[in-house]
Amino acid sequence: NTPAAALLRIFSDHSFHRSGICIAGEDDAVADAVFEIAAGARDGINLASPEHSGNHHHIGAVDLLPFSPLGEATLEEAAAVARTVGERMGRELGMSVILYGAAHESNRSLVSVRKQTNFFQRGQEGHGTDAVQSGIAPDFGPAKPAEGHGITLCGATPYVVNYNLMLDTADVSIAKQISKLIRGSSEGGLTGVQAMGYLKGTSRTGEYVAEVACNLTEPMKQGGNAEAVLERVSELALGKGVHVAKSYATNPLPSELEAWRMAGGPERIPPFDWRVAPGDQ
């Protein structure tokens, strides 16, 4: 109900026990709306409880708050919103917050921050029972994160698309091999693509499939968009005797955001779009 902020999409994933929420609008309105969501998550999620276990890597009940400019907004404006929300979460909610991207003076990357926490050791292949740990001191909130809600990473970058490809195999080593080959940091990799292989649960208890999970950091470029990723992953998968069963983006594509903005933006609040991962009901 915050004026001038629109809830555009919720994407929920049962096996990951995780939802992504996309909000757009004027900076102050987005900051207020995100803060209220964080407050609700702090009160409603307890990472120490068995009820909130999932097989997606994570270190926080509010795990990630990425702010990005849309339209004529600037990256520095997005960074200011990130710092405002992070500071309020620390001061008013007692939540530990680490800044990244343009929100931090060093412009440190999300990946580099995650590597200095135990993010990659929590939530996959039976791991995740250890307490949240970080080699970086929080920028806001308690130096020692609360057991129940952990650490929130809060930052500002150009818009990133989360794009995942499910393979018709449970062999996660294949997904990891493909992920390494398509990363932008690899020789012959795709522009701006960050990728890793996951095991993902299906609607059948105890059944898993391998998934190539990607962050497309330059989704408007021909060599780094979803189409290019799908083509390359399909080719590599076929070479290993498997196929891409399904692919999906968890957040709106840049073209969808631009269409919403051109249709009136915050002045035209559409019914929000609630989606689930393939196979979830």
PDB file of N, CA, C and O in Angstrom, residues 3 13 22 38 57 67-68 96 100 119-120 156-158 167 174 184 187 200 220 236 243 250 255 280:
ATOM      1  N   PRO A   3       2.459   4.383  -1.396  1.00  0.00           N
ATOM      2  CA  PRO A   3       2.218   5.136  -2.628  1.00  0.00           C
ATOM      3  C   PRO A   3       3.439   5.137  -3.541  1.00  0.00           C
ATOM      4  O   PRO A   3       4.581   5.204  -3.086  1.00  0.00           O
ATOM      5  N   ASP A  13       9.883 -20.584  -4.858  1.00  0.00           N
ATOM      6  CA  ASP A  13      10.448 -21.884  -5.189  1.00  0.00           C
ATOM      7  C   ASP A  13      10.347 -22.789  -3.967  1.00  0.00           C
ATOM      8  O   ASP A  13      10.953 -22.518  -2.926  1.00  0.00           O
ATOM      9  N   CYS A  22       9.969  -8.504  -6.667  1.00  0.00           N
ATOM     10  CA  CYS A  22      10.401  -7.369  -7.485  1.00  0.00           C
ATOM     11  C   CYS A  22       9.480  -6.185  -7.258  1.00  0.00           C
ATOM     12  O   CYS A  22       8.269  -6.272  -7.491  1.00  0.00           O
ATOM     13  N   ALA A  38      11.301  -6.384   4.842  1.00  0.00           N
ATOM     14  CA  ALA A  38      12.384  -6.885   5.690  1.00  0.00           C
ATOM     15  C   ALA A  38      11.910  -7.067   7.130  1.00  0.00           C
ATOM     16  O   ALA A  38      12.245  -8.051   7.797  1.00  0.00           O
ATOM     17  N   HIS A  57      21.658 -21.925  -1.429  1.00  0.00           N
ATOM     18  CA  HIS A  57      22.641 -21.249  -0.572  1.00  0.00           C
ATOM     19  C   HIS A  57      22.005 -19.994   0.036  1.00  0.00           C
ATOM     20  O   HIS A  57      21.242 -19.290  -0.635  1.00  0.00           O
ATOM     21  N   PHE A  67      19.423  -3.379  -5.497  1.00  0.00           N
ATOM     22  CA  PHE A  67      18.731  -2.205  -6.039  1.00  0.00           C
ATOM     23  C   PHE A  67      19.362  -1.819  -7.372  1.00  0.00           C
ATOM     24  O   PHE A  67      20.594  -1.797  -7.499  1.00  0.00           O
ATOM     25  N   SER A  68      18.512  -1.506  -8.358  1.00  0.00           N
ATOM     26  CA  SER A  68      19.003  -1.165  -9.696  1.00  0.00           C
ATOM     27  C   SER A  68      18.222   0.011 -10.265  1.00  0.00           C
ATOM     28  O   SER A  68      17.022   0.140 -10.012  1.00  0.00           O
ATOM     29  N   SER A  96      21.841  -7.480  10.796  1.00  0.00           N
ATOM     30  CA  SER A  96      23.195  -7.247  10.297  1.00  0.00           C
ATOM     31  C   SER A  96      23.150  -7.106   8.777  1.00  0.00           C
ATOM     32  O   SER A  96      22.607  -7.968   8.084  1.00  0.00           O
ATOM     33  N   TYR A 100      27.337  -3.883  -0.798  1.00  0.00           N
ATOM     34  CA  TYR A 100      28.169  -4.291  -1.935  1.00  0.00           C
ATOM     35  C   TYR A 100      27.838  -3.403  -3.134  1.00  0.00           C
ATOM     36  O   TYR A 100      26.902  -2.597  -3.106  1.00  0.00           O
ATOM     37  N   PHE A 119      28.219 -18.439   2.737  1.00  0.00           N
ATOM     38  CA  PHE A 119      27.071 -18.541   1.827  1.00  0.00           C
ATOM     39  C   PHE A 119      27.121 -19.827   1.013  1.00  0.00           C
ATOM     40  O   PHE A 119      26.123 -20.554   0.890  1.00  0.00           O
ATOM     41  N   PHE A 120      28.275 -20.133   0.431  1.00  0.00           N
ATOM     42  CA  PHE A 120      28.385 -21.293  -0.457  1.00  0.00           C
ATOM     43  C   PHE A 120      28.473 -22.621   0.298  1.00  0.00           C
ATOM     44  O   PHE A 120      28.471 -23.680  -0.319  1.00  0.00           O
ATOM     45  N   ALA A 156      23.834  -2.104  -4.813  1.00  0.00           N
ATOM     46  CA  ALA A 156      23.322  -1.467  -6.021  1.00  0.00           C
ATOM     47  C   ALA A 156      24.216  -1.811  -7.199  1.00  0.00           C
ATOM     48  O   ALA A 156      25.439  -1.651  -7.122  1.00  0.00           O
ATOM     49  N   THR A 157      23.600  -2.285  -8.264  1.00  0.00           N
ATOM     50  CA  THR A 157      24.296  -2.610  -9.509  1.00  0.00           C
ATOM     51  C   THR A 157      23.341  -2.339 -10.660  1.00  0.00           C
ATOM     52  O   THR A 157      22.134  -2.187 -10.442  1.00  0.00           O
ATOM     53  N   PRO A 158      23.843  -2.296 -11.893  1.00  0.00           N
ATOM     54  CA  PRO A 158      22.919  -2.322 -13.019  1.00  0.00           C
ATOM     55  C   PRO A 158      22.049  -3.578 -12.912  1.00  0.00           C
ATOM     56  O   PRO A 158      22.418  -4.562 -12.268  1.00  0.00           O
ATOM     57  N   LEU A 167      18.267 -29.305 -16.152  1.00  0.00           N
ATOM     58  CA  LEU A 167      18.706 -30.374 -17.034  1.00  0.00           C
ATOM     59  C   LEU A 167      17.923 -31.658 -16.735  1.00  0.00           C
ATOM     60  O   LEU A 167      17.410 -31.835 -15.622  1.00  0.00           O
ATOM     61  N   ILE A 174      27.576 -32.408 -14.044  1.00  0.00           N
ATOM     62  CA  ILE A 174      27.391 -31.915 -15.414  1.00  0.00           C
ATOM     63  C   ILE A 174      27.005 -30.442 -15.387  1.00  0.00           C
ATOM     64  O   ILE A 174      27.525 -29.626 -16.152  1.00  0.00           O
ATOM     65  N   GLY A 184      31.389 -15.672 -17.819  1.00  0.00           N
ATOM     66  CA  GLY A 184      32.102 -14.621 -18.523  1.00  0.00           C
ATOM     67  C   GLY A 184      33.570 -14.564 -18.180  1.00  0.00           C
ATOM     68  O   GLY A 184      34.392 -14.090 -18.969  1.00  0.00           O
ATOM     69  N   GLU A 187      37.535 -18.507 -20.513  1.00  0.00           N
ATOM     70  CA  GLU A 187      37.869 -18.316 -21.925  1.00  0.00           C
ATOM     71  C   GLU A 187      36.747 -18.892 -22.784  1.00  0.00           C
ATOM     72  O   GLU A 187      36.347 -20.047 -22.613  1.00  0.00           O
ATOM     73  N   LYS A 200      18.536 -29.315  -7.521  1.00  0.00           N
ATOM     74  CA  LYS A 200      17.235 -28.700  -7.250  1.00  0.00           C
ATOM     75  C   LYS A 200      16.185 -29.775  -7.026  1.00  0.00           C
ATOM     76  O   LYS A 200      16.064 -30.709  -7.812  1.00  0.00           O
ATOM     77  N   MET A 220      21.182  -7.108 -21.708  1.00  0.00           N
ATOM     78  CA  MET A 220      20.766  -6.446 -22.941  1.00  0.00           C
ATOM     79  C   MET A 220      21.737  -6.712 -24.085  1.00  0.00           C
ATOM     80  O   MET A 220      21.446  -6.406 -25.241  1.00  0.00           O
ATOM     81  N   LEU A 236      26.088 -27.420 -25.016  1.00  0.00           N
ATOM     82  CA  LEU A 236      27.015 -28.107 -24.121  1.00  0.00           C
ATOM     83  C   LEU A 236      26.359 -29.327 -23.469  1.00  0.00           C
ATOM     84  O   LEU A 236      27.009 -30.366 -23.289  1.00  0.00           O
ATOM     85  N   HIS A 243      19.875 -32.965 -21.865  1.00  0.00           N
ATOM     86  CA  HIS A 243      19.171 -31.876 -22.523  1.00  0.00           C
ATOM     87  C   HIS A 243      18.705 -30.850 -21.492  1.00  0.00           C
ATOM     88  O   HIS A 243      18.591 -31.145 -20.302  1.00  0.00           O
ATOM     89  N   THR A 250      13.606 -15.764 -12.952  1.00  0.00           N
ATOM     90  CA  THR A 250      12.861 -15.575 -11.710  1.00  0.00           C
ATOM     91  C   THR A 250      12.410 -14.129 -11.518  1.00  0.00           C
ATOM     92  O   THR A 250      11.500 -13.869 -10.735  1.00  0.00           O
ATOM     93  N   SER A 255      13.000  -5.964 -20.813  1.00  0.00           N
ATOM     94  CA  SER A 255      11.921  -5.531 -21.715  1.00  0.00           C
ATOM     95  C   SER A 255      10.587  -5.435 -20.981  1.00  0.00           C
ATOM     96  O   SER A 255       9.772  -4.546 -21.261  1.00  0.00           O
ATOM     97  N   ASP A 280       6.544 -26.875  -9.574  1.00  0.00           N
ATOM     98  CA  ASP A 280       5.848 -26.505  -8.348  1.00  0.00           C
ATOM     99  C   ASP A 280       4.391 -26.171  -8.677  1.00  0.00           C
ATOM    100  O   ASP A 280       4.074 -25.676  -9.750  1.00  0.00           O
TER     101      ASP A 280
END
